mmCIF file of C-alpha atoms in Angstrom:
data_model
loop_
_atom_site.group_PDB
_atom_site.id
_atom_site.type_symbol
_atom_site.label_atom_id
_atom_site.label_comp_id
_atom_site.label_asym_id
_atom_site.label_seq_id
_atom_site.Cartn_x
_atom_site.Cartn_y
_atom_site.Cartn_z
ATOM 1 C CA ASP A 1 0.000 0.000 0.000
ATOM 2 C CA GLY A 2 1.095 3.573 -0.589
ATOM 3 C CA GLY A 3 2.822 5.669 2.000
ATOM 4 C CA ILE A 4 5.999 6.850 3.651
ATOM 5 C CA THR A 5 8.427 4.303 5.065
ATOM 6 C CA GLN A 6 11.013 5.347 7.596
ATOM 7 C CA SER A 7 13.755 3.107 8.904
ATOM 8 C CA PRO A 8 15.008 2.159 11.327
ATOM 9 C CA LYS A 9 12.377 2.744 13.987
ATOM 10 C CA TYR A 10 15.071 3.085 16.668
ATOM 11 C CA LEU A 11 18.673 4.162 16.132
ATOM 12 C CA PHE A 12 21.574 4.668 18.478
ATOM 13 C CA ARG A 13 24.505 6.892 17.730
ATOM 14 C CA LYS A 14 27.923 6.826 19.298
ATOM 15 C CA GLU A 15 29.733 10.073 19.911
ATOM 16 C CA GLY A 16 31.507 11.308 16.784
ATOM 17 C CA GLN A 17 29.547 8.995 14.510
ATOM 18 C CA ASN A 18 27.461 9.925 11.491
ATOM 19 C CA VAL A 19 24.173 8.081 11.099
ATOM 20 C CA THR A 20 21.698 8.026 8.229
ATOM 21 C CA LEU A 21 17.937 7.819 8.524
ATOM 22 C CA SER A 22 16.056 6.372 5.601
ATOM 23 C CA CYS A 23 12.848 7.754 4.107
ATOM 24 C CA GLU A 24 11.110 6.221 1.093
ATOM 25 C CA GLN A 25 7.788 7.139 -0.494
ATOM 26 C CA ASN A 26 5.678 5.525 -3.204
ATOM 27 C CA LEU A 27 3.096 8.301 -3.423
ATOM 28 C CA ASN A 28 4.767 9.912 -6.448
ATOM 29 C CA HIS A 29 5.044 13.219 -4.575
ATOM 30 C CA ASP A 30 7.648 15.724 -5.688
ATOM 31 C CA ALA A 31 8.242 17.417 -2.338
ATOM 32 C CA MET A 32 9.665 15.737 0.750
ATOM 33 C CA TYR A 33 10.469 16.975 4.257
ATOM 34 C CA TRP A 34 12.422 16.155 7.397
ATOM 35 C CA TYR A 35 11.263 17.357 10.817
ATOM 36 C CA ARG A 36 12.724 16.993 14.265
ATOM 37 C CA GLN A 37 10.533 16.651 17.355
ATOM 38 C CA ASP A 38 11.839 16.916 20.899
ATOM 39 C CA PRO A 39 9.788 15.551 23.817
ATOM 40 C CA GLY A 40 6.661 17.594 24.412
ATOM 41 C CA GLN A 41 7.504 19.986 21.600
ATOM 42 C CA GLY A 42 6.231 20.734 18.118
ATOM 43 C CA LEU A 43 7.835 19.834 14.798
ATOM 44 C CA ARG A 44 10.835 21.802 13.571
ATOM 45 C CA LEU A 45 11.829 21.771 9.912
ATOM 46 C CA ILE A 46 15.329 20.475 9.158
ATOM 47 C CA TYR A 47 15.447 20.213 5.358
ATOM 48 C CA TYR A 48 12.995 20.028 2.503
ATOM 49 C CA SER A 49 13.198 19.113 -1.155
ATOM 50 C CA GLN A 50 10.847 20.431 -3.802
ATOM 51 C CA ILE A 51 12.119 18.143 -6.536
ATOM 52 C CA VAL A 52 14.821 15.619 -7.346
ATOM 53 C CA ASN A 53 18.391 16.959 -7.058
ATOM 54 C CA ASP A 54 17.208 20.018 -5.154
ATOM 55 C CA PHE A 55 16.870 20.726 -1.439
ATOM 56 C CA GLN A 56 16.750 23.689 0.914
ATOM 57 C CA LYS A 57 17.641 24.251 4.543
ATOM 58 C CA GLY A 58 14.876 24.525 7.053
ATOM 59 C CA ASP A 59 15.022 26.277 10.403
ATOM 60 C CA ILE A 60 17.476 23.877 12.111
ATOM 61 C CA ALA A 61 19.708 22.474 9.348
ATOM 62 C CA GLU A 62 23.032 22.766 11.185
ATOM 63 C CA GLY A 63 24.566 19.353 11.857
ATOM 64 C CA TYR A 64 22.384 17.601 9.277
ATOM 65 C CA SER A 65 22.738 16.778 5.595
ATOM 66 C CA VAL A 66 20.398 15.345 2.955
ATOM 67 C CA SER A 67 20.398 14.130 -0.615
ATOM 68 C CA ARG A 68 17.635 13.738 -3.173
ATOM 69 C CA GLU A 69 18.974 11.560 -5.975
ATOM 70 C CA LYS A 70 15.662 9.785 -6.550
ATOM 71 C CA LYS A 71 12.086 10.968 -6.323
ATOM 72 C CA GLU A 72 11.243 8.148 -3.948
ATOM 73 C CA SER A 73 14.071 8.660 -1.473
ATOM 74 C CA PHE A 74 15.155 11.477 0.853
ATOM 75 C CA PRO A 75 17.722 10.211 3.370
ATOM 76 C CA LEU A 76 18.834 12.349 6.312
ATOM 77 C CA THR A 77 22.338 12.132 7.758
ATOM 78 C CA VAL A 78 22.877 13.268 11.312
ATOM 79 C CA THR A 79 26.514 14.266 11.423
ATOM 80 C CA SER A 80 28.912 14.399 14.338
ATOM 81 C CA ALA A 81 28.505 18.184 14.227
ATOM 82 C CA GLN A 82 25.003 17.792 15.646
ATOM 83 C CA LYS A 83 25.800 17.856 19.352
ATOM 84 C CA ASN A 84 22.315 17.128 20.614
ATOM 85 C CA PRO A 85 20.828 14.624 18.160
ATOM 86 C CA THR A 86 18.508 12.779 20.530
ATOM 87 C CA ALA A 87 15.016 13.335 19.142
ATOM 88 C CA PHE A 88 12.146 11.860 17.164
ATOM 89 C CA TYR A 89 12.680 12.378 13.425
ATOM 90 C CA LEU A 90 9.762 12.522 11.020
ATOM 91 C CA CYS A 91 9.823 12.375 7.245
ATOM 92 C CA ALA A 92 6.915 13.536 5.098
ATOM 93 C CA SER A 93 5.923 14.048 1.489
ATOM 94 C CA LYS A 94 3.573 16.716 0.191
ATOM 95 C CA SER A 95 0.643 16.116 -2.118
ATOM 96 C CA PRO A 96 -0.324 18.585 -4.856
ATOM 97 C CA GLU A 97 -3.090 19.770 -2.480
ATOM 98 C CA ALA A 98 -0.389 20.739 0.076
ATOM 99 C CA LEU A 99 -1.225 17.879 2.423
ATOM 100 C CA LEU A 100 1.660 16.284 4.293
ATOM 101 C CA PHE A 101 1.846 12.520 4.610
ATOM 102 C CA PHE A 102 4.135 11.407 7.417
ATOM 103 C CA GLY A 103 6.102 8.275 8.129
ATOM 104 C CA SER A 104 6.065 6.533 11.482
ATOM 105 C CA GLY A 105 9.274 8.209 12.615
ATOM 106 C CA THR A 106 12.738 7.253 13.825
ATOM 107 C CA GLN A 107 13.753 7.675 17.447
ATOM 108 C CA LEU A 108 17.433 8.557 17.589
ATOM 109 C CA SER A 109 19.325 8.262 20.857
ATOM 110 C CA VAL A 110 22.933 8.838 21.819
ATOM 111 C CA LEU A 111 24.913 6.061 23.492
ATOM 112 C CA LEU B 1 5.861 32.915 6.111
ATOM 113 C CA ALA B 2 2.631 32.507 8.015
ATOM 114 C CA LYS B 3 2.997 31.839 11.705
ATOM 115 C CA THR B 4 0.275 30.129 13.680
ATOM 116 C CA THR B 5 -0.685 30.526 17.321
ATOM 117 C CA GLN B 6 -2.755 28.022 19.258
ATOM 118 C CA PRO B 7 -3.602 27.403 22.921
ATOM 119 C CA ILE B 8 -1.033 25.136 24.520
ATOM 120 C CA SER B 9 -3.553 22.771 26.049
ATOM 121 C CA MET B 10 -7.261 22.079 26.461
ATOM 122 C CA ASP B 11 -9.267 19.725 28.653
ATOM 123 C CA SER B 12 -12.618 18.197 27.812
ATOM 124 C CA TYR B 13 -14.913 15.336 28.765
ATOM 125 C CA GLU B 14 -16.201 12.487 26.691
ATOM 126 C CA GLY B 15 -19.198 13.394 24.571
ATOM 127 C CA GLN B 16 -18.523 17.123 24.556
ATOM 128 C CA GLU B 17 -17.835 19.258 21.508
ATOM 129 C CA VAL B 18 -14.327 20.705 21.434
ATOM 130 C CA ASN B 19 -13.348 23.823 19.534
ATOM 131 C CA ILE B 20 -9.681 24.665 19.017
ATOM 132 C CA THR B 21 -8.897 28.071 17.553
ATOM 133 C CA CYS B 22 -5.757 28.943 15.630
ATOM 134 C CA SER B 23 -4.559 32.438 14.832
ATOM 135 C CA HIS B 24 -2.747 33.028 11.533
ATOM 136 C CA ASN B 25 -2.625 36.796 11.206
ATOM 137 C CA ASN B 26 -0.134 36.839 8.339
ATOM 138 C CA ILE B 27 -1.896 34.327 6.137
ATOM 139 C CA ALA B 28 -1.236 34.823 2.438
ATOM 140 C CA THR B 29 -3.890 34.926 -0.248
ATOM 141 C CA ASN B 30 -2.960 31.522 -1.625
ATOM 142 C CA ASP B 31 -2.565 29.769 1.742
ATOM 143 C CA TYR B 32 -4.812 26.900 2.699
ATOM 144 C CA ILE B 33 -5.442 26.044 6.350
ATOM 145 C CA THR B 34 -4.746 22.475 7.330
ATOM 146 C CA TRP B 35 -5.166 20.689 10.650
ATOM 147 C CA TYR B 36 -3.266 17.596 11.763
ATOM 148 C CA GLN B 37 -3.606 15.194 14.709
ATOM 149 C CA GLN B 38 -0.629 13.541 16.362
ATOM 150 C CA PHE B 39 -0.522 10.674 18.848
ATOM 151 C CA PRO B 40 2.635 9.957 20.899
ATOM 152 C CA SER B 41 5.483 8.382 18.932
ATOM 153 C CA GLN B 42 3.576 8.664 15.654
ATOM 154 C CA GLY B 43 3.656 11.033 12.724
ATOM 155 C CA PRO B 44 0.889 13.627 12.426
ATOM 156 C CA ARG B 45 -2.051 12.704 10.260
ATOM 157 C CA PHE B 46 -4.316 14.962 8.230
ATOM 158 C CA ILE B 47 -7.703 15.848 9.705
ATOM 159 C CA ILE B 48 -9.200 18.599 7.567
ATOM 160 C CA GLN B 49 -8.285 21.414 5.183
ATOM 161 C CA GLY B 50 -10.072 24.547 4.081
ATOM 162 C CA TYR B 51 -9.676 27.907 2.414
ATOM 163 C CA LYS B 52 -12.693 29.880 3.609
ATOM 164 C CA THR B 53 -16.132 29.530 5.243
ATOM 165 C CA LYS B 54 -16.913 26.052 6.550
ATOM 166 C CA VAL B 55 -15.687 22.607 5.683
ATOM 167 C CA THR B 56 -17.003 19.391 7.218
ATOM 168 C CA ASN B 57 -15.854 15.794 6.893
ATOM 169 C CA GLU B 58 -16.566 12.614 8.787
ATOM 170 C CA VAL B 59 -14.377 13.515 11.760
ATOM 171 C CA ALA B 60 -14.379 17.313 12.123
ATOM 172 C CA SER B 61 -15.527 20.703 10.944
ATOM 173 C CA LEU B 62 -13.372 23.683 10.114
ATOM 174 C CA PHE B 63 -14.674 27.230 10.427
ATOM 175 C CA ILE B 64 -12.813 30.072 8.718
ATOM 176 C CA PRO B 65 -14.073 33.670 8.997
ATOM 177 C CA ALA B 66 -14.074 36.036 6.057
ATOM 178 C CA ASP B 67 -10.782 37.703 7.000
ATOM 179 C CA ARG B 68 -9.100 34.266 7.273
ATOM 180 C CA LYS B 69 -6.899 35.450 10.149
ATOM 181 C CA SER B 70 -8.064 32.587 12.317
ATOM 182 C CA SER B 71 -9.656 29.178 12.040
ATOM 183 C CA THR B 72 -11.507 26.894 14.427
ATOM 184 C CA LEU B 73 -11.331 23.132 14.417
ATOM 185 C CA SER B 74 -14.494 21.595 15.832
ATOM 186 C CA LEU B 75 -14.520 18.009 17.094
ATOM 187 C CA PRO B 76 -18.052 16.804 17.811
ATOM 188 C CA ARG B 77 -18.656 14.473 20.776
ATOM 189 C CA VAL B 78 -15.048 13.689 21.593
ATOM 190 C CA SER B 79 -13.986 10.325 22.972
ATOM 191 C CA LEU B 80 -10.955 9.255 24.984
ATOM 192 C CA SER B 81 -9.222 8.300 21.739
ATOM 193 C CA ASP B 82 -9.269 11.937 20.641
ATOM 194 C CA THR B 83 -6.633 12.733 23.265
ATOM 195 C CA ALA B 84 -3.775 13.967 21.093
ATOM 196 C CA VAL B 85 -1.896 17.034 19.915
ATOM 197 C CA TYR B 86 -3.582 19.097 17.214
ATOM 198 C CA TYR B 87 -1.624 21.331 14.851
ATOM 199 C CA CYS B 88 -2.878 23.981 12.482
ATOM 200 C CA GLN B 89 -0.838 25.024 9.491
ATOM 201 C CA SER B 90 -1.328 27.759 6.951
ATOM 202 C CA ALA B 91 0.874 27.583 3.903
ATOM 203 C CA SER B 92 0.960 27.306 0.183
ATOM 204 C CA SER B 93 4.700 27.463 -0.312
ATOM 205 C CA TYR B 94 7.099 24.587 0.071
ATOM 206 C CA LYS B 95 8.543 25.646 3.427
ATOM 207 C CA LEU B 96 5.882 24.092 5.635
ATOM 208 C CA ILE B 97 6.390 24.899 9.289
ATOM 209 C CA PHE B 98 4.346 23.914 12.324
ATOM 210 C CA GLY B 99 3.399 25.753 15.463
ATOM 211 C CA SER B 100 3.591 24.241 18.930
ATOM 212 C CA GLY B 101 0.196 22.577 18.687
ATOM 213 C CA THR B 102 -2.634 22.150 21.206
ATOM 214 C CA ARG B 103 -2.603 19.224 23.602
ATOM 215 C CA LEU B 104 -6.172 18.001 24.015
ATOM 216 C CA LEU B 105 -6.923 15.803 27.009
ATOM 217 C CA VAL B 106 -10.297 14.061 27.000
ATOM 218 C CA ARG B 107 -11.395 12.830 30.417
ATOM 219 C CA PRO B 108 -13.963 10.103 31.164
#
């Protein structure tokens, strides 16, 4: 069935390590998004991509990187420069009607 | 970019109607207003979207006054399972940002 698939569900990062969160969609949407959510807080925009091979920084892009080589995929790398990476990460794609469809999220924790 | 303001939290009881108002004073002409519901450890899911006046679907109604500077999500006869965080969003551009949301607690 159609939707957004995020993996893994849980991820642990060692200090100084880069980790990559996967996001795949089969909704044929052009635009995709990454949000970060801290406990009890709202969603903050990290990066977004309007189309393949294009992406823009959101409000909290420092310490993160993305790529958009395929329409279906928008992976997020949490680099060692992100000193406080523990959070719930949500990926979404946007329909032509400006509706966001979210994945089930990845909980990232630091060892 | 439009910025939204909502109450931080609301309490209700089962069977009551709940109205959550969102302020979006800087809404642009092309912006739609969209509401999402989020349960713990899950991604938000779409509830309802509108541009002006009133929109109703099987789960909620959305009221938007003529000046479109605010909107009200109406949940009829809430149940315990409606306990969640509700976000409003006004945007038509690609940079879609969220406010802090409203935590709704439904009590027995």
